[in-house]
PDB file of C-alpha atoms in Angstrom:
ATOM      1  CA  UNK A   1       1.638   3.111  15.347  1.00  0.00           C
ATOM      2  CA  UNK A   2       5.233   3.832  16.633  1.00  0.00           C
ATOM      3  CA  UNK A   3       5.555   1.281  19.466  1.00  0.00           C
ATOM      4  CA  UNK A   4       7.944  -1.863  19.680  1.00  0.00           C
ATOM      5  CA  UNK A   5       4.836  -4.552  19.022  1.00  0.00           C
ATOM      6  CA  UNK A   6       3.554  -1.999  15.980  1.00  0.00           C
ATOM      7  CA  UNK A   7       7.335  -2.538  14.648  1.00  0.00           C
ATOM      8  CA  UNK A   8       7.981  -5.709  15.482  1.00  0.00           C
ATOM      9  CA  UNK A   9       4.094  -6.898  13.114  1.00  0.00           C
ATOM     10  CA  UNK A  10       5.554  -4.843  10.191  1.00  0.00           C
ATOM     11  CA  UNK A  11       9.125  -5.901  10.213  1.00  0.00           C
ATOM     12  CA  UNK A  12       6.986  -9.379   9.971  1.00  0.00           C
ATOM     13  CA  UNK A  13       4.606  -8.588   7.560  1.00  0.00           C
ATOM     14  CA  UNK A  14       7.817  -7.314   5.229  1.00  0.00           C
ATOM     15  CA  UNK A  15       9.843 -10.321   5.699  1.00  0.00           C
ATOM     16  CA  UNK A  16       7.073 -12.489   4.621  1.00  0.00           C
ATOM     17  CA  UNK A  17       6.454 -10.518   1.404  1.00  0.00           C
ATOM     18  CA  UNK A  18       9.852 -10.535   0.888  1.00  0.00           C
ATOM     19  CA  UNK A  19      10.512 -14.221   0.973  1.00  0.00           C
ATOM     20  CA  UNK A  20       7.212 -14.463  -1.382  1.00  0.00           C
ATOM     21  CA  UNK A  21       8.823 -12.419  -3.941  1.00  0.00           C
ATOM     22  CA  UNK A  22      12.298 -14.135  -3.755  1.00  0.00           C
ATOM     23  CA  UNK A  23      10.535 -17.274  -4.620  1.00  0.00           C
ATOM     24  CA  UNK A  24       7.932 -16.250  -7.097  1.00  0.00           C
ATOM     25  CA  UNK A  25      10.857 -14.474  -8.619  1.00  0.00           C
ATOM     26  CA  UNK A  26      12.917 -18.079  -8.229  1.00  0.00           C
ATOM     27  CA  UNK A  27      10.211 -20.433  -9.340  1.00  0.00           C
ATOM     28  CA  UNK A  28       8.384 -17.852 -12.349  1.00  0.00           C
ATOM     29  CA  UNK A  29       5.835 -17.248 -10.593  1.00  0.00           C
ATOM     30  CA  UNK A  30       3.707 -19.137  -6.958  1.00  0.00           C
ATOM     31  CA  UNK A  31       1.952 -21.916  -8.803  1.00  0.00           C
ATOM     32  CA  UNK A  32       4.581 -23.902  -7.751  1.00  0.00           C
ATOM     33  CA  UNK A  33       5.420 -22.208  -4.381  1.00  0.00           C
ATOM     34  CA  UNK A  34       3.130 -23.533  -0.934  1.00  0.00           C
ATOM     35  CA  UNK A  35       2.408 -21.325   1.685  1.00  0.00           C
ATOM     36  CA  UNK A  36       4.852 -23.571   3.754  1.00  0.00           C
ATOM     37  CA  UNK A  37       7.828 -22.674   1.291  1.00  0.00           C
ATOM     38  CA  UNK A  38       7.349 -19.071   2.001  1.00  0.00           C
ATOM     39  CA  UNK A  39       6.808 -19.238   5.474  1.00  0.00           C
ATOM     40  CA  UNK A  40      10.029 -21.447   5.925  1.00  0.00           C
ATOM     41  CA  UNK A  41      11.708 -18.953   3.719  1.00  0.00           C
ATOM     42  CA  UNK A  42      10.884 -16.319   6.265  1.00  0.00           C
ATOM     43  CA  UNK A  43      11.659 -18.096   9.352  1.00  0.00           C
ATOM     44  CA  UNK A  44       8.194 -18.278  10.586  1.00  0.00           C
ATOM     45  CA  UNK A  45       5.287 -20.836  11.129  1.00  0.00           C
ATOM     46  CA  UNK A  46       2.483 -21.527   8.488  1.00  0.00           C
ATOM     47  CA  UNK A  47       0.017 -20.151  10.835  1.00  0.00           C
ATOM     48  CA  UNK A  48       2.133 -17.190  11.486  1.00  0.00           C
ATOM     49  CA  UNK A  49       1.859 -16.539   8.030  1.00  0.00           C
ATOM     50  CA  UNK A  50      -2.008 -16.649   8.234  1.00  0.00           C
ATOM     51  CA  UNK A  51      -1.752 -14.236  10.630  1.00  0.00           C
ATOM     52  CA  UNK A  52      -0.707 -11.843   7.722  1.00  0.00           C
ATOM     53  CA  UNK A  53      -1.964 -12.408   4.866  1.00  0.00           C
ATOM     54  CA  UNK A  54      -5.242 -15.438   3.614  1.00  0.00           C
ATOM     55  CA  UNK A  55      -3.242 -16.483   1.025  1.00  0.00           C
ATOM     56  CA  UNK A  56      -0.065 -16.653  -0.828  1.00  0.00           C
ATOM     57  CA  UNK A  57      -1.115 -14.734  -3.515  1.00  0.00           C
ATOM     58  CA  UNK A  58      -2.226 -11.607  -1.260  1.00  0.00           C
ATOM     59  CA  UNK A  59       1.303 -11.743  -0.366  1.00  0.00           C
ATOM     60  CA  UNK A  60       2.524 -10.009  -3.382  1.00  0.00           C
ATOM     61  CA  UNK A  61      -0.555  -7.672  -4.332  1.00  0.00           C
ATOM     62  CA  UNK A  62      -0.888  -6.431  -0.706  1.00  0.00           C
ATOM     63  CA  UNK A  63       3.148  -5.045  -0.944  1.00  0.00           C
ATOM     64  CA  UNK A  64       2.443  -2.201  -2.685  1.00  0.00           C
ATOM     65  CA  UNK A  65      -0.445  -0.433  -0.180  1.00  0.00           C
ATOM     66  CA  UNK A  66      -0.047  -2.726   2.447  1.00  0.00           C
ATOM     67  CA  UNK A  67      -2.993  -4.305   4.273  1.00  0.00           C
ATOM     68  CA  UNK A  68      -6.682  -2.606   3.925  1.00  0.00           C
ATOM     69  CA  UNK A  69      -8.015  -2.912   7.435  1.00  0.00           C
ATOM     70  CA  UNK A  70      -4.331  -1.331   8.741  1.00  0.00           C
ATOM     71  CA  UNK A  71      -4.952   1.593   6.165  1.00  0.00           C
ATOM     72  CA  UNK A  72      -8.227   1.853   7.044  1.00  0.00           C
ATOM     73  CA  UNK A  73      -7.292   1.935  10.999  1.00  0.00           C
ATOM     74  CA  UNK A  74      -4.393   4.592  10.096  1.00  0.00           C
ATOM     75  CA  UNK A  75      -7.375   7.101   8.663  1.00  0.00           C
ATOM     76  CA  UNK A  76      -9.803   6.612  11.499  1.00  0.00           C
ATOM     77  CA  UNK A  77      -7.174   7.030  14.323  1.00  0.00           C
ATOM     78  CA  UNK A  78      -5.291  10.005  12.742  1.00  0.00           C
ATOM     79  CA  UNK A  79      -4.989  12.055  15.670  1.00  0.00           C
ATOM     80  CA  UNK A  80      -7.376  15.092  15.380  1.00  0.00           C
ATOM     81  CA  UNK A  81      -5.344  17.587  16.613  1.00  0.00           C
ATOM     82  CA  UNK A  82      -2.540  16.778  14.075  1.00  0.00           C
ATOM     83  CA  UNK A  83      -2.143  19.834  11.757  1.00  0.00           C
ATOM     84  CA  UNK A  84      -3.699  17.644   8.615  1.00  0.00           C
ATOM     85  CA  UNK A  85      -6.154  16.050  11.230  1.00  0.00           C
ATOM     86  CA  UNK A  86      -9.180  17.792   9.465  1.00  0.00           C
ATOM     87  CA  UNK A  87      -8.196  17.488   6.060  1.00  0.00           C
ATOM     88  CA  UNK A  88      -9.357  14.165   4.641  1.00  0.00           C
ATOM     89  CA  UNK A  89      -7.326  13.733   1.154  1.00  0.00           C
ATOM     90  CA  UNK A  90      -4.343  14.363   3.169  1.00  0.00           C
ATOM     91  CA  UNK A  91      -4.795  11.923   5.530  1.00  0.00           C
ATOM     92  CA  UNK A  92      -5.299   9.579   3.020  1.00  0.00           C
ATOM     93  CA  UNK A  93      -2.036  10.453   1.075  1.00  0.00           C
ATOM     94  CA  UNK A  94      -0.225  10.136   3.967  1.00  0.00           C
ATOM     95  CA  UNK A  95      -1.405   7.051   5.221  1.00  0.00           C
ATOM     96  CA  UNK A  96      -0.677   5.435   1.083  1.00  0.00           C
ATOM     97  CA  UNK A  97       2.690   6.897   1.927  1.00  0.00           C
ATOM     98  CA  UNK A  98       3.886   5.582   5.186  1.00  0.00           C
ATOM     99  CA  UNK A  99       2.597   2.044   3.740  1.00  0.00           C
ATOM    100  CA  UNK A 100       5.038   2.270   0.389  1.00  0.00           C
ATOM    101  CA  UNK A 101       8.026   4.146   1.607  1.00  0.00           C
ATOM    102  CA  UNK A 102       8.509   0.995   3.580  1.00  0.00           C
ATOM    103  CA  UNK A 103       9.368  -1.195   0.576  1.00  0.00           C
ATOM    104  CA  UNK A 104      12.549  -1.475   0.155  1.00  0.00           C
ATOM    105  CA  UNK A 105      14.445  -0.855  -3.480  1.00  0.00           C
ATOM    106  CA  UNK A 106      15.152  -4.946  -3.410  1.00  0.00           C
ATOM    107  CA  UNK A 107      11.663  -5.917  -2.765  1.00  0.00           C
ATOM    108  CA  UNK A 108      10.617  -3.125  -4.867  1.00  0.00           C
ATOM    109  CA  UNK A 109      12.456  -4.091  -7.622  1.00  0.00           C
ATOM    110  CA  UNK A 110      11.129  -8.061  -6.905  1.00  0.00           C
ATOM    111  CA  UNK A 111       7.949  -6.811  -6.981  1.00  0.00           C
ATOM    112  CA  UNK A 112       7.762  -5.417 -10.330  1.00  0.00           C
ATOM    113  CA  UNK A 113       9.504  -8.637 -11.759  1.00  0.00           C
ATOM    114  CA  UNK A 114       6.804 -10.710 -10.364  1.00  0.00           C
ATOM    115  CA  UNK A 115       3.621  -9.045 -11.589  1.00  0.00           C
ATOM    116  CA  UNK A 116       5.603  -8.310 -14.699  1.00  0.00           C
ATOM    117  CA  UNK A 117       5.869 -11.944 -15.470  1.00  0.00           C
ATOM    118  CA  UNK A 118       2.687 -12.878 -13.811  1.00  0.00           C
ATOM    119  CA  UNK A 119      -0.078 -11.290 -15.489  1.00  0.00           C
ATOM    120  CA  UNK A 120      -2.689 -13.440 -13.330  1.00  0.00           C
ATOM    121  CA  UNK A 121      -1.121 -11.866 -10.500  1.00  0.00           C
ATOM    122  CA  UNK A 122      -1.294  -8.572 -11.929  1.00  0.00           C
ATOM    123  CA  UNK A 123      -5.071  -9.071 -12.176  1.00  0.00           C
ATOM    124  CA  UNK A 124      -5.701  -9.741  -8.519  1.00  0.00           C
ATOM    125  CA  UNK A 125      -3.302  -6.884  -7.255  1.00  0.00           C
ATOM    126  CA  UNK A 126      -5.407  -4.462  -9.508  1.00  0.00           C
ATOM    127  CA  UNK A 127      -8.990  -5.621  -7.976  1.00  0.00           C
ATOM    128  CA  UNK A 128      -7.333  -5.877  -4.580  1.00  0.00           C
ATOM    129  CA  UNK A 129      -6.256  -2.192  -4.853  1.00  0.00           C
ATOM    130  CA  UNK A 130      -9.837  -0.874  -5.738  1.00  0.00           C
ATOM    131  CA  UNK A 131     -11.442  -2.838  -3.002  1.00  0.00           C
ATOM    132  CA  UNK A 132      -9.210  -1.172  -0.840  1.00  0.00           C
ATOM    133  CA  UNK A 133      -9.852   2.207  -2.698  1.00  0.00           C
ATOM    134  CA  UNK A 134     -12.978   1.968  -1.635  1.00  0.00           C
ATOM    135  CA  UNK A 135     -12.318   1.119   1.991  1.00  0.00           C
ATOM    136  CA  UNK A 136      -9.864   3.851   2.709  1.00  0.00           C
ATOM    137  CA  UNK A 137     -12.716   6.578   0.822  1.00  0.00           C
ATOM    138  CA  UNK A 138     -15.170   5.289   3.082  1.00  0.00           C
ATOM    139  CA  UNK A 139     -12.670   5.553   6.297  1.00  0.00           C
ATOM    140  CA  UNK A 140     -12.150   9.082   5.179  1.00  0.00           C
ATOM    141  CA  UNK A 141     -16.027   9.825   4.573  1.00  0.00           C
ATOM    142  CA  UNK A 142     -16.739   8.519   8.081  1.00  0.00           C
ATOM    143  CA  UNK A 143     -14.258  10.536  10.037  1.00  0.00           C
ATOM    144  CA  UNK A 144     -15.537  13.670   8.920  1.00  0.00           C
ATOM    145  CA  UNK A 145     -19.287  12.447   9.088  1.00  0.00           C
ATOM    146  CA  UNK A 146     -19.828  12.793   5.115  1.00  0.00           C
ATOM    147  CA  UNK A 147     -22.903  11.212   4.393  1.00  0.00           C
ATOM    148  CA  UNK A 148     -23.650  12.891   0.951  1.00  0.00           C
ATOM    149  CA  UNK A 149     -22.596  11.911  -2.274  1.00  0.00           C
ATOM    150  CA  UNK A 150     -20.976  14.575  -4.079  1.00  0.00           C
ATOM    151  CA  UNK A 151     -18.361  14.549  -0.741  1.00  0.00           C
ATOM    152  CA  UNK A 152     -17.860  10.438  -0.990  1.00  0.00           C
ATOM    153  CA  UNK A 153     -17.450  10.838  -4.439  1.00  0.00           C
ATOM    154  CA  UNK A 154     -14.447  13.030  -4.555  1.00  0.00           C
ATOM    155  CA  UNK A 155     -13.034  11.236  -1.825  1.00  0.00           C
ATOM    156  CA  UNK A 156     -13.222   7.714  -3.536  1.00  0.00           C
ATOM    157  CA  UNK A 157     -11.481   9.888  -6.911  1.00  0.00           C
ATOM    158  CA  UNK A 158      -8.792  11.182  -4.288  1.00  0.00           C
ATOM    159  CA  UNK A 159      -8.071   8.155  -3.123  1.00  0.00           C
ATOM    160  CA  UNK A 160      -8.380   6.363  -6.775  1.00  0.00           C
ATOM    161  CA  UNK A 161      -5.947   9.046  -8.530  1.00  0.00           C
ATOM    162  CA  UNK A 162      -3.633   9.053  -5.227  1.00  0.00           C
ATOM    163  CA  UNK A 163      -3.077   5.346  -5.016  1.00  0.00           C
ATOM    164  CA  UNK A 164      -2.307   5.644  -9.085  1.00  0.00           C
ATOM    165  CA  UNK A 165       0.061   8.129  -8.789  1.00  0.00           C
ATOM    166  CA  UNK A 166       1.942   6.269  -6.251  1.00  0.00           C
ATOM    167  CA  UNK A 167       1.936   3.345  -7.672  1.00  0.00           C
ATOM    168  CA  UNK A 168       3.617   4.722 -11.131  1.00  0.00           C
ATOM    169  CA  UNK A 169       5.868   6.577  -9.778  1.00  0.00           C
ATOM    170  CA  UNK A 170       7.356   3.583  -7.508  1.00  0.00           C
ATOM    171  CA  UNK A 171       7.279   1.052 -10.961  1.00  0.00           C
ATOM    172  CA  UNK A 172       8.995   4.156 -12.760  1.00  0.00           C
ATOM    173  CA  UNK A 173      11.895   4.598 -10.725  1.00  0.00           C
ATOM    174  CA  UNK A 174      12.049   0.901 -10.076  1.00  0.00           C
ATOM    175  CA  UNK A 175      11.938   0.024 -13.861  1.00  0.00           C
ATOM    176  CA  UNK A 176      15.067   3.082 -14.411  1.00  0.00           C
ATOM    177  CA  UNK A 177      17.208   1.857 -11.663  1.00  0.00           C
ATOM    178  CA  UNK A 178      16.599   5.266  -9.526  1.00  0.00           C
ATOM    179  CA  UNK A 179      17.984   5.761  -6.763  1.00  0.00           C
ATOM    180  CA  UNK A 180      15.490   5.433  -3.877  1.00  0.00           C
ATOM    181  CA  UNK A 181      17.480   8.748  -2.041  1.00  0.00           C
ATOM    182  CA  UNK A 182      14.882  10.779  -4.008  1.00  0.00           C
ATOM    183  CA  UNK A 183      11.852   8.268  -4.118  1.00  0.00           C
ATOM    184  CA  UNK A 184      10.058  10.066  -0.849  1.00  0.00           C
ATOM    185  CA  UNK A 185      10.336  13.738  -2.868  1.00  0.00           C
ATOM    186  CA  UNK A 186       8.777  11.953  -6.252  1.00  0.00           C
ATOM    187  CA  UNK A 187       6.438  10.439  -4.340  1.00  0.00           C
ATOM    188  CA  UNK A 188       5.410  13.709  -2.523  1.00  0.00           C
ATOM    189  CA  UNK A 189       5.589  15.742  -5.410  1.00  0.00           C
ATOM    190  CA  UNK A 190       3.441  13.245  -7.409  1.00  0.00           C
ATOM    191  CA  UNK A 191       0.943  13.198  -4.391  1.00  0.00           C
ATOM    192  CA  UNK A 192       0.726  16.976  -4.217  1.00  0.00           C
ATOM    193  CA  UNK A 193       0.150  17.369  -7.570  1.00  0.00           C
ATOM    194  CA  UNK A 194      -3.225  15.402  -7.329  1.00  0.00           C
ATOM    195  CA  UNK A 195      -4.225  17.286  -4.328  1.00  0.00           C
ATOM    196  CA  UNK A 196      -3.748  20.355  -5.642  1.00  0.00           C
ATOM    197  CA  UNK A 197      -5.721  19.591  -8.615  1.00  0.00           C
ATOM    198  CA  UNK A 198      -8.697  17.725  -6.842  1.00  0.00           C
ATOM    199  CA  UNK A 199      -8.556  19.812  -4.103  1.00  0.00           C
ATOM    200  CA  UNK A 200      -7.717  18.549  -0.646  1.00  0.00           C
ATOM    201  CA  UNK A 201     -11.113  18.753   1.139  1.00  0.00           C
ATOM    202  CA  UNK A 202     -14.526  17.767  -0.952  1.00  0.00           C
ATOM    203  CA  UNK A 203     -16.364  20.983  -1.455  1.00  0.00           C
ATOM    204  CA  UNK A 204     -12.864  22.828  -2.138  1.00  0.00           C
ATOM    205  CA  UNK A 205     -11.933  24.197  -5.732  1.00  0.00           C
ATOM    206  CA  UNK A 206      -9.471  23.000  -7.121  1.00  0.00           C
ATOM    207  CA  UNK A 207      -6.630  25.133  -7.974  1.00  0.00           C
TER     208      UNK A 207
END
């Protein structure tokens, strides 16, 4: 998902989460913010907006692993012939990786201000990220045909401990101040570290 249009939807898709988090940030939170503030605030139409995101809210708890049906496309189109193409927790720690690395250290930093101040938001980031646990664990499951459930089990805790991982690491060095020069090794490392210890296929021991 390299091409001009591809860029072009996420450049959008950032801008609007952006100017959601500039005003939650502004305002204490978006009880008080319409969906016509935000779009307005990111130079683009209401219905633009809708294009993106349902509502406001899913603004702000879809910036941290983007949207679930883009993940979920990411997994099943992973070219086959890539040299992780058959290896199923990988995929999925690379697709969770592409999606963050994207966030900027301002929006990051925005980010964690919001759902620090906005426990209700906090609430419907963490169900919106085990929904789309599930989704990506099931994308994974279906590109290698896994029907069985010891296999979809260790690929929804994969997924589960992967999405964790990154998600901690990016409020840690957001909450120090890090720099973000070294945010894509901590990430990695962080990543690794799970899929050495889960193992990186289902069936495989881990180390």
């Amino acid at each position: 998902m390299t091409g001009l249009r591809e860029r072009k939807k996420i450049e959008c898709r950032l801008a609007i989460q952006r100017a959601a988090l500039e005003l939650a940030v502004e305002h204490d939170g978006m009880h008080d913010v319409p969906v016509e503030a935000i779009a307005e605030h990111a130079g683009i139409s209401p219905r633009t907006f809708f294009n993106y995101f349902p509502t406001k809210e899913s603004a702000i708890f879809n910036a941290y692993i983007g949207r679930a049906d883009d993940l979920v496309q990411a997994i099943t189109e992973w070219p086959a012939d890539d040299p992780i193409g058959d290896d199923p927790g990988r995929i999925i720690a690379e697709v969770l990786l592409q999606s963050v690395l994207t966030l900027d250290a301002e929006t990051n930093r925005l980010l964690h201000i919001t759902l620090g101040k906005n426990p209700d938001l906090l609430g419907l980031s963490t169900g919106n990220i085990l929904a789309t646990n599930r989704l990506l664990a099931q994308a994974a499951a279906d590109r290698i045909g896994a029907t069985d459930i010891p296999t979809r089990r260790r690929l929804g805790q994969l997924t589960a401990a992967l999405s964790a991982v990154i998600r901690m690491t990016m409020g840690f060095h957001s909450h120090h101040g890090l720099p973000t020069d070294d945010l894509d090794s901590a990430l990695r490392e962080a990543t690794d570290a799970v899929l050495v210890g889960l193992g990186t296929r289902p069936g495989q021991k881990p180390d």
